[in-house]
PDB file of C-alpha atoms and ligand atoms in Angstrom:
ATOM      1  CA  MET A   1      94.623  91.378 206.743  1.00 66.00           C
ATOM      2  CA  SER A   2      93.578  94.677 207.904  1.00 86.00           C
ATOM      3  CA  ILE A   3      91.494  97.026 205.881  1.00 93.00           C
ATOM      4  CA  TYR A   4      92.640 100.769 205.435  1.00 94.00           C
ATOM      5  CA  ILE A   5      90.911 103.475 204.617  1.00 95.00           C
ATOM      6  CA  SER A   6      92.093 106.102 202.103  1.00 97.00           C
ATOM      7  CA  PRO A   7      90.107 109.707 202.040  1.00 98.00           C
ATOM      8  CA  SER A   8      88.847 111.162 198.650  1.00 98.00           C
ATOM      9  CA  ILE A   9      90.491 114.458 199.309  1.00 97.00           C
ATOM     10  CA  MET A  10      87.747 116.212 196.663  1.00 96.00           C
ATOM     11  CA  CYS A  11      85.509 115.509 198.763  1.00 96.00           C
ATOM     12  CA  CYS A  12      87.448 117.975 201.599  1.00 95.00           C
ATOM     13  CA  GLN A  13      86.715 121.988 200.888  1.00 93.00           C
ATOM     14  CA  PHE A  14      90.504 123.870 200.362  1.00 92.00           C
ATOM     15  CA  GLU A  15      90.081 125.802 203.401  1.00 93.00           C
ATOM     16  CA  ASP A  16      89.588 122.971 205.441  1.00 95.00           C
ATOM     17  CA  TYR A  17      92.626 120.942 204.375  1.00 96.00           C
ATOM     18  CA  SER A  18      94.832 121.842 207.393  1.00 96.00           C
ATOM     19  CA  ASP A  19      92.612 120.346 209.391  1.00 97.00           C
ATOM     20  CA  TYR A  20      91.340 117.013 207.130  1.00 97.00           C
ATOM     21  CA  ILE A  21      95.180 116.233 206.618  1.00 97.00           C
ATOM     22  CA  SER A  22      95.876 116.910 210.454  1.00 97.00           C
ATOM     23  CA  SER A  23      92.799 114.104 211.421  1.00 97.00           C
ATOM     24  CA  PHE A  24      94.131 111.818 208.247  1.00 97.00           C
ATOM     25  CA  GLU A  25      97.686 112.081 210.637  1.00 97.00           C
ATOM     26  CA  ASN A  26      96.401 111.101 213.751  1.00 95.00           C
ATOM     27  CA  LYS A  27      94.174 108.071 211.732  1.00 93.00           C
ATOM     28  CA  ARG A  28      97.325 107.419 210.195  1.00 87.00           C
ATOM     29  CA  VAL A  29      95.452 106.842 206.938  1.00 94.00           C
ATOM     30  CA  LYS A  30      97.053 104.601 204.479  1.00 95.00           C
ATOM     31  CA  ASN A  31      97.065 107.401 201.567  1.00 98.00           C
ATOM     32  CA  ILE A  32      95.618 110.402 200.542  1.00 98.00           C
ATOM     33  CA  HIS A  33      93.178 109.430 197.683  1.00 98.00           C
ATOM     34  CA  PHE A  34      93.429 112.573 194.667  1.00 98.00           C
ATOM     35  CA  ASP A  35      90.947 112.527 191.566  1.00 98.00           C
ATOM     36  CA  VAL A  36      92.642 114.486 188.599  1.00 98.00           C
ATOM     37  CA  MET A  37      89.551 114.335 185.813  1.00 98.00           C
ATOM     38  CA  ASP A  38      90.358 115.772 182.378  1.00 98.00           C
ATOM     39  CA  GLY A  39      86.861 116.899 181.231  1.00 97.00           C
ATOM     40  CA  HIS A  40      86.854 114.888 178.171  1.00 98.00           C
ATOM     41  CA  TYR A  41      87.325 111.118 179.630  1.00 98.00           C
ATOM     42  CA  VAL A  42      85.244 112.237 182.339  1.00 97.00           C
ATOM     43  CA  LYS A  43      82.797 115.507 182.138  1.00 96.00           C
ATOM     44  CA  ASN A  44      84.019 117.106 185.522  1.00 96.00           C
ATOM     45  CA  ILE A  45      87.650 118.594 185.647  1.00 97.00           C
ATOM     46  CA  MET A  46      89.190 118.767 189.071  1.00 96.00           C
ATOM     47  CA  LEU A  47      92.033 118.983 190.943  1.00 96.00           C
ATOM     48  CA  GLY A  48      95.441 120.405 189.285  1.00 97.00           C
ATOM     49  CA  THR A  49      99.525 120.396 190.107  1.00 98.00           C
ATOM     50  CA  ASN A  50      98.831 123.287 192.913  1.00 97.00           C
ATOM     51  CA  THR A  51      96.550 121.573 194.711  1.00 97.00           C
ATOM     52  CA  TYR A  52      99.197 118.443 194.391  1.00 98.00           C
ATOM     53  CA  LYS A  53     101.907 120.592 195.456  1.00 97.00           C
ATOM     54  CA  GLU A  54      99.619 122.054 198.356  1.00 95.00           C
ATOM     55  CA  LEU A  55      98.944 118.688 199.835  1.00 96.00           C
ATOM     56  CA  LYS A  56     102.412 117.521 199.338  1.00 97.00           C
ATOM     57  CA  SER A  57     104.248 120.962 201.521  1.00 96.00           C
ATOM     58  CA  LYS A  58     101.484 119.875 203.934  1.00 96.00           C
ATOM     59  CA  THR A  59     102.202 116.223 204.808  1.00 97.00           C
ATOM     60  CA  ASN A  60     104.244 113.240 204.124  1.00 97.00           C
ATOM     61  CA  LEU A  61     101.038 111.075 203.978  1.00 98.00           C
ATOM     62  CA  PRO A  62     101.471 109.381 200.634  1.00 98.00           C
ATOM     63  CA  ILE A  63      98.847 110.771 197.887  1.00 98.00           C
ATOM     64  CA  ASP A  64      96.763 108.249 195.570  1.00 98.00           C
ATOM     65  CA  LEU A  65      96.299 110.074 192.242  1.00 98.00           C
ATOM     66  CA  HIS A  66      93.601 109.176 190.388  1.00 98.00           C
ATOM     67  CA  PHE A  67      94.079 109.841 186.842  1.00 98.00           C
ATOM     68  CA  MET A  68      90.538 110.198 185.167  1.00 98.00           C
ATOM     69  CA  CYS A  69      92.125 111.264 181.627  1.00 98.00           C
ATOM     70  CA  ASN A  70      93.088 110.566 178.324  1.00 98.00           C
ATOM     71  CA  ASN A  71      96.427 109.685 177.197  1.00 98.00           C
ATOM     72  CA  PRO A  72      97.182 110.026 181.205  1.00 98.00           C
ATOM     73  CA  GLU A  73     100.669 109.477 180.580  1.00 98.00           C
ATOM     74  CA  ASP A  74     100.549 113.389 179.563  1.00 98.00           C
ATOM     75  CA  PHE A  75      99.252 114.114 183.081  1.00 98.00           C
ATOM     76  CA  ILE A  76     101.415 111.892 184.831  1.00 98.00           C
ATOM     77  CA  GLU A  77     104.513 113.585 183.418  1.00 97.00           C
ATOM     78  CA  TYR A  78     103.342 116.955 183.937  1.00 97.00           C
ATOM     79  CA  PHE A  79     102.193 116.436 187.652  1.00 98.00           C
ATOM     80  CA  SER A  80     105.439 114.750 188.565  1.00 97.00           C
ATOM     81  CA  PRO A  81     104.803 112.065 190.997  1.00 98.00           C
ATOM     82  CA  GLN A  82     106.796 112.098 193.740  1.00 98.00           C
ATOM     83  CA  ASN A  83     108.672 108.613 195.775  1.00 98.00           C
ATOM     84  CA  GLY A  84     106.157 106.505 197.593  1.00 98.00           C
ATOM     85  CA  ASP A  85     102.637 108.583 196.005  1.00 98.00           C
ATOM     86  CA  TRP A  86     100.557 105.477 194.623  1.00 98.00           C
ATOM     87  CA  VAL A  87      99.491 106.112 190.382  1.00 98.00           C
ATOM     88  CA  CYS A  88      96.468 104.604 188.908  1.00 98.00           C
ATOM     89  CA  PHE A  89      94.755 105.348 185.655  1.00 98.00           C
ATOM     90  CA  HIS A  90      92.238 103.582 183.849  1.00 98.00           C
ATOM     91  CA  PRO A  91      94.245 101.072 181.041  1.00 98.00           C
ATOM     92  CA  GLU A  92      91.571 101.944 177.951  1.00 98.00           C
ATOM     93  CA  THR A  93      92.839 106.022 178.337  1.00 98.00           C
ATOM     94  CA  THR A  94      96.348 104.798 176.950  1.00 98.00           C
ATOM     95  CA  ASN A  95      97.793 103.506 173.856  1.00 97.00           C
ATOM     96  CA  HIS A  96     100.317 101.991 175.854  1.00 98.00           C
ATOM     97  CA  PRO A  97      99.193 100.879 179.694  1.00 98.00           C
ATOM     98  CA  HIS A  98     102.318  98.124 179.899  1.00 98.00           C
ATOM     99  CA  ARG A  99     104.558 100.619 179.722  1.00 98.00           C
ATOM    100  CA  LEU A 100     102.922 103.806 181.905  1.00 98.00           C
ATOM    101  CA  LEU A 101     102.935 100.751 184.422  1.00 98.00           C
ATOM    102  CA  GLN A 102     106.749 100.571 183.955  1.00 98.00           C
ATOM    103  CA  LYS A 103     106.713 104.243 183.538  1.00 98.00           C
ATOM    104  CA  ILE A 104     105.250 105.245 187.230  1.00 98.00           C
ATOM    105  CA  LYS A 105     107.290 102.344 188.885  1.00 98.00           C
ATOM    106  CA  SER A 106     110.528 103.848 188.143  1.00 98.00           C
ATOM    107  CA  LEU A 107     109.630 106.291 189.896  1.00 98.00           C
ATOM    108  CA  GLY A 108     109.056 105.205 192.447  1.00 98.00           C
ATOM    109  CA  CYS A 109     104.896 105.312 192.789  1.00 98.00           C
ATOM    110  CA  ARG A 110     103.055 102.263 193.578  1.00 98.00           C
ATOM    111  CA  ALA A 111     101.234 101.624 190.041  1.00 98.00           C
ATOM    112  CA  GLY A 112      97.810 100.159 189.575  1.00 98.00           C
ATOM    113  CA  TYR A 113      94.733 100.126 187.118  1.00 98.00           C
ATOM    114  CA  ALA A 114      91.268 101.660 187.804  1.00 98.00           C
ATOM    115  CA  ILE A 115      88.611  99.210 186.542  1.00 98.00           C
ATOM    116  CA  ASN A 116      84.903 100.971 186.043  1.00 98.00           C
ATOM    117  CA  PRO A 117      81.936  98.617 185.968  1.00 96.00           C
ATOM    118  CA  GLY A 118      82.212  97.978 182.411  1.00 96.00           C
ATOM    119  CA  THR A 119      86.099  97.718 181.717  1.00 97.00           C
ATOM    120  CA  PRO A 120      86.893  93.828 180.795  1.00 96.00           C
ATOM    121  CA  LEU A 121      89.202  92.370 182.953  1.00 96.00           C
ATOM    122  CA  SER A 122      91.343  90.964 180.032  1.00 96.00           C
ATOM    123  CA  TYR A 123      93.297  94.151 180.671  1.00 97.00           C
ATOM    124  CA  ILE A 124      94.310  93.325 184.331  1.00 97.00           C
ATOM    125  CA  GLU A 125      95.177  89.537 183.299  1.00 95.00           C
ATOM    126  CA  GLU A 126      98.146  90.636 180.627  1.00 94.00           C
ATOM    127  CA  VAL A 127     100.013  93.044 183.229  1.00 97.00           C
ATOM    128  CA  LEU A 128      99.196  90.859 186.585  1.00 97.00           C
ATOM    129  CA  ASP A 129     103.479  90.736 187.468  1.00 96.00           C
ATOM    130  CA  GLU A 130     103.221  94.889 187.087  1.00 97.00           C
ATOM    131  CA  LEU A 131     100.558  95.845 189.538  1.00 98.00           C
ATOM    132  CA  ASP A 132     100.737  96.648 192.848  1.00 98.00           C
ATOM    133  CA  TYR A 133      96.910  97.803 193.147  1.00 98.00           C
ATOM    134  CA  ILE A 134      93.730  97.673 191.659  1.00 98.00           C
ATOM    135  CA  LEU A 135      91.207 100.339 192.402  1.00 98.00           C
ATOM    136  CA  ILE A 136      87.986  98.656 191.123  1.00 98.00           C
ATOM    137  CA  MET A 137      85.594 101.763 190.997  1.00 98.00           C
ATOM    138  CA  ALA A 138      81.942 100.879 192.679  1.00 98.00           C
ATOM    139  CA  VAL A 139      80.516 104.049 190.311  1.00 97.00           C
ATOM    140  CA  ASN A 140      81.243 105.372 187.219  1.00 96.00           C
ATOM    141  CA  PRO A 141      83.889 107.892 187.226  1.00 95.00           C
ATOM    142  CA  GLY A 142      83.658 111.332 187.021  1.00 93.00           C
ATOM    143  CA  PHE A 143      81.491 112.914 190.111  1.00 92.00           C
ATOM    144  CA  ALA A 144      81.058 112.343 194.149  1.00 92.00           C
ATOM    145  CA  GLY A 145      77.932 111.259 195.347  1.00 92.00           C
ATOM    146  CA  GLN A 146      76.922 108.154 193.498  1.00 93.00           C
ATOM    147  CA  THR A 147      75.050 105.399 194.015  1.00 95.00           C
ATOM    148  CA  MET A 148      77.212 101.975 193.545  1.00 96.00           C
ATOM    149  CA  VAL A 149      76.319 100.017 190.439  1.00 95.00           C
ATOM    150  CA  ASP A 150      75.586  96.256 192.285  1.00 93.00           C
ATOM    151  CA  SER A 151      77.400  94.442 189.738  1.00 94.00           C
ATOM    152  CA  HIS A 152      80.869  95.544 190.690  1.00 94.00           C
ATOM    153  CA  LEU A 153      81.138  93.216 193.565  1.00 96.00           C
ATOM    154  CA  ASP A 154      81.142  90.465 191.359  1.00 96.00           C
ATOM    155  CA  LYS A 155      83.723  92.038 189.448  1.00 97.00           C
ATOM    156  CA  LEU A 156      86.012  92.274 192.828  1.00 97.00           C
ATOM    157  CA  LYS A 157      85.688  88.050 193.343  1.00 97.00           C
ATOM    158  CA  ARG A 158      86.321  87.880 190.266  1.00 97.00           C
ATOM    159  CA  ILE A 159      89.518  89.851 190.242  1.00 98.00           C
ATOM    160  CA  LYS A 160      90.264  88.932 193.213  1.00 97.00           C
ATOM    161  CA  GLU A 161      90.323  84.941 191.617  1.00 97.00           C
ATOM    162  CA  MET A 162      92.732  86.046 189.391  1.00 97.00           C
ATOM    163  CA  VAL A 163      95.166  87.670 191.899  1.00 97.00           C
ATOM    164  CA  ASN A 164      94.966  84.455 194.045  1.00 96.00           C
ATOM    165  CA  SER A 165      95.730  82.109 191.102  1.00 94.00           C
ATOM    166  CA  ALA A 166      98.487  84.126 190.121  1.00 94.00           C
ATOM    167  CA  ASP A 167      99.469  84.290 193.539  1.00 95.00           C
ATOM    168  CA  ARG A 168      99.999  88.244 193.680  1.00 95.00           C
ATOM    169  CA  ASN A 169      99.880  90.588 196.499  1.00 95.00           C
ATOM    170  CA  ILE A 170      97.819  92.957 195.005  1.00 97.00           C
ATOM    171  CA  ASP A 171      95.721  95.047 196.776  1.00 97.00           C
ATOM    172  CA  LEU A 172      91.832  96.031 195.739  1.00 98.00           C
ATOM    173  CA  VAL A 173      90.897  99.655 196.494  1.00 98.00           C
ATOM    174  CA  ILE A 174      86.873 100.027 195.992  1.00 98.00           C
ATOM    175  CA  ASP A 175      86.413 103.641 194.706  1.00 98.00           C
ATOM    176  CA  GLY A 176      83.024 105.172 194.993  1.00 97.00           C
ATOM    177  CA  ASN A 177      80.286 104.827 197.699  1.00 97.00           C
ATOM    178  CA  THR A 178      81.453 103.401 200.238  1.00 97.00           C
ATOM    179  CA  THR A 179      78.840 103.371 203.186  1.00 97.00           C
ATOM    180  CA  ILE A 180      79.080 101.083 205.835  1.00 96.00           C
ATOM    181  CA  GLU A 181      76.666  99.426 204.641  1.00 96.00           C
ATOM    182  CA  ASN A 182      78.335  98.757 201.575  1.00 97.00           C
ATOM    183  CA  ALA A 183      81.511  98.422 202.498  1.00 96.00           C
ATOM    184  CA  LYS A 184      80.845  95.314 204.382  1.00 96.00           C
ATOM    185  CA  LYS A 185      80.134  93.529 201.130  1.00 96.00           C
ATOM    186  CA  MET A 186      82.965  95.075 199.565  1.00 96.00           C
ATOM    187  CA  VAL A 187      85.474  93.840 202.220  1.00 96.00           C
ATOM    188  CA  ASN A 188      83.264  89.650 202.206  1.00 95.00           C
ATOM    189  CA  ALA A 189      84.696  90.622 198.321  1.00 95.00           C
ATOM    190  CA  GLY A 190      87.413  90.742 198.942  1.00 96.00           C
ATOM    191  CA  ALA A 191      88.825  94.340 199.413  1.00 97.00           C
ATOM    192  CA  THR A 192      91.571  95.414 201.083  1.00 96.00           C
ATOM    193  CA  GLY A 193      91.405  99.039 200.808  1.00 97.00           C
ATOM    194  CA  LEU A 194      88.100 101.491 200.693  1.00 97.00           C
ATOM    195  CA  VAL A 195      88.031 105.060 198.808  1.00 98.00           C
ATOM    196  CA  VAL A 196      86.332 107.151 201.587  1.00 97.00           C
ATOM    197  CA  GLY A 197      84.248 109.962 200.277  1.00 97.00           C
ATOM    198  CA  THR A 198      80.759 112.209 200.699  1.00 96.00           C
ATOM    199  CA  SER A 199      78.407 108.931 201.448  1.00 95.00           C
ATOM    200  CA  SER A 200      80.614 107.971 204.468  1.00 95.00           C
ATOM    201  CA  LEU A 201      83.512 109.125 206.536  1.00 96.00           C
ATOM    202  CA  LEU A 202      83.694 112.790 204.910  1.00 96.00           C
ATOM    203  CA  LYS A 203      80.834 115.017 205.786  1.00 94.00           C
ATOM    204  CA  SER A 204      82.718 116.971 207.514  1.00 94.00           C
ATOM    205  CA  VAL A 205      86.271 116.822 209.566  1.00 96.00           C
ATOM    206  CA  GLU A 206      83.620 116.223 213.121  1.00 96.00           C
ATOM    207  CA  VAL A 207      82.291 113.481 211.359  1.00 96.00           C
ATOM    208  CA  PHE A 208      85.477 111.776 210.244  1.00 96.00           C
ATOM    209  CA  ASN A 209      87.062 112.007 213.565  1.00 96.00           C
ATOM    210  CA  GLU A 210      83.932 110.975 215.460  1.00 96.00           C
ATOM    211  CA  GLU A 211      82.879 107.710 212.572  1.00 96.00           C
ATOM    212  CA  TYR A 212      87.133 106.647 211.578  1.00 96.00           C
ATOM    213  CA  GLU A 213      87.120 104.147 214.656  1.00 95.00           C
ATOM    214  CA  ASN A 214      83.125 102.714 213.467  1.00 95.00           C
ATOM    215  CA  TYR A 215      83.353 102.581 210.557  1.00 95.00           C
ATOM    216  CA  LEU A 216      86.839 101.013 210.628  1.00 94.00           C
ATOM    217  CA  GLU A 217      85.390  98.314 213.539  1.00 93.00           C
ATOM    218  CA  ALA A 218      82.373  97.555 211.634  1.00 93.00           C
ATOM    219  CA  ILE A 219      84.415  96.265 208.679  1.00 92.00           C
ATOM    220  CA  SER A 220      87.188  94.686 210.029  1.00 86.00           C
ATOM    221  CA  ASN A 221      87.380  90.989 210.373  1.00 72.00           C
ATOM    222  CA  LEU A 222      84.006  90.168 209.000  1.00 75.00           C
ATOM    223  CA  LYS A 223      85.438  87.309 207.433  1.00 62.00           C
ATOM    224  CA  GLU A 224      86.445  86.168 210.863  1.00 51.00           C
ATOM    225  CA  SER A 225      83.430  86.620 211.982  1.00 49.00           C
ATOM    226  CA  GLN A 226      80.990  84.561 209.652  1.00 47.00           C
TER     227      GLN A 226
HETATM  228  C1  DX5 B 301      85.748 109.514 191.608  1.00 74.25           C
HETATM  229  C2  DX5 B 301      85.606 109.647 193.500  1.00 74.25           C
HETATM  230  C3  DX5 B 301      84.442 109.465 194.148  1.00 74.25           C
HETATM  231  C4  DX5 B 301      84.388 109.810 195.627  1.00 74.25           C
HETATM  232  C5  DX5 B 301      83.971 108.851 196.456  1.00 74.25           C
HETATM  233  O1  DX5 B 301      86.560 108.765 191.716  1.00 74.25           O
HETATM  234  O2  DX5 B 301      87.314 109.096 194.101  1.00 74.25           O
HETATM  235  O3  DX5 B 301      83.981 108.361 193.599  1.00 74.25           O
HETATM  236  O4  DX5 B 301      85.474 110.577 196.011  1.00 74.25           O
HETATM  237  O5  DX5 B 301      82.960 109.464 197.255  1.00 74.25           O
HETATM  238  P1  DX5 B 301      81.609 109.709 197.342  1.00 74.25           P
HETATM  239  O6  DX5 B 301      81.339 108.677 199.152  1.00 74.25           O
HETATM  240  O7  DX5 B 301      81.018 110.656 196.898  1.00 74.25           O
HETATM  241  O8  DX5 B 301      81.137 108.186 196.308  1.00 74.25           O
HETATM  242 ZN1   ZN B 302      88.940 108.256 192.497  1.00 74.25          ZN
END
């Protein structure tokens, strides 16, 4: 399976969005990762509906909305994600995670859970039939530029086993500190997608353009080469 890249738009300067987007389109990235932070579930506050609408007006690439919010059902209703977008939330932030997954799918979106280093995997076990993807946090959510929590690799392996034994096709995407060296470990542990941010390809548009192919090459076919 080829590994895909999901650039995190929170790491891009607003005034450079057009340049970044044409670069993402040229490189045929799978989607654009979009962090929504409410200042409660996480301390940071960022990326609102105007930015989402701006992106939707600039590109047909799917947006991967990552809700780091308490009561994500309210935020999801307010954002009104569009058909083909990806939408994930942290299951411990809502009273009705199963219902919310179904709601997201009813909008024509791919539905996912975001799992922190400290989130128990039993949340996933209960809804395997509903999940299209799982966003596994390599860092605690809220900020770019953090160092990965090593235990997420073991967590990823355990998630992979659960998904395989249920015979489900669920994307396993890692978010946070996906440097090229860390990314190799993540892919070897079972990642199928990687959110890239300040620690790797999104240092600037130029770095993204120059390093993208190297990065993909370094993380692709790792398993075959071992
Ligand atoms: C949090 C964010 C961050 C960030 C990733 O959900 O998605 O993880 O953009 O970028 P770096 O590379 O700074 O960890
Ligand atoms: Zn994110």
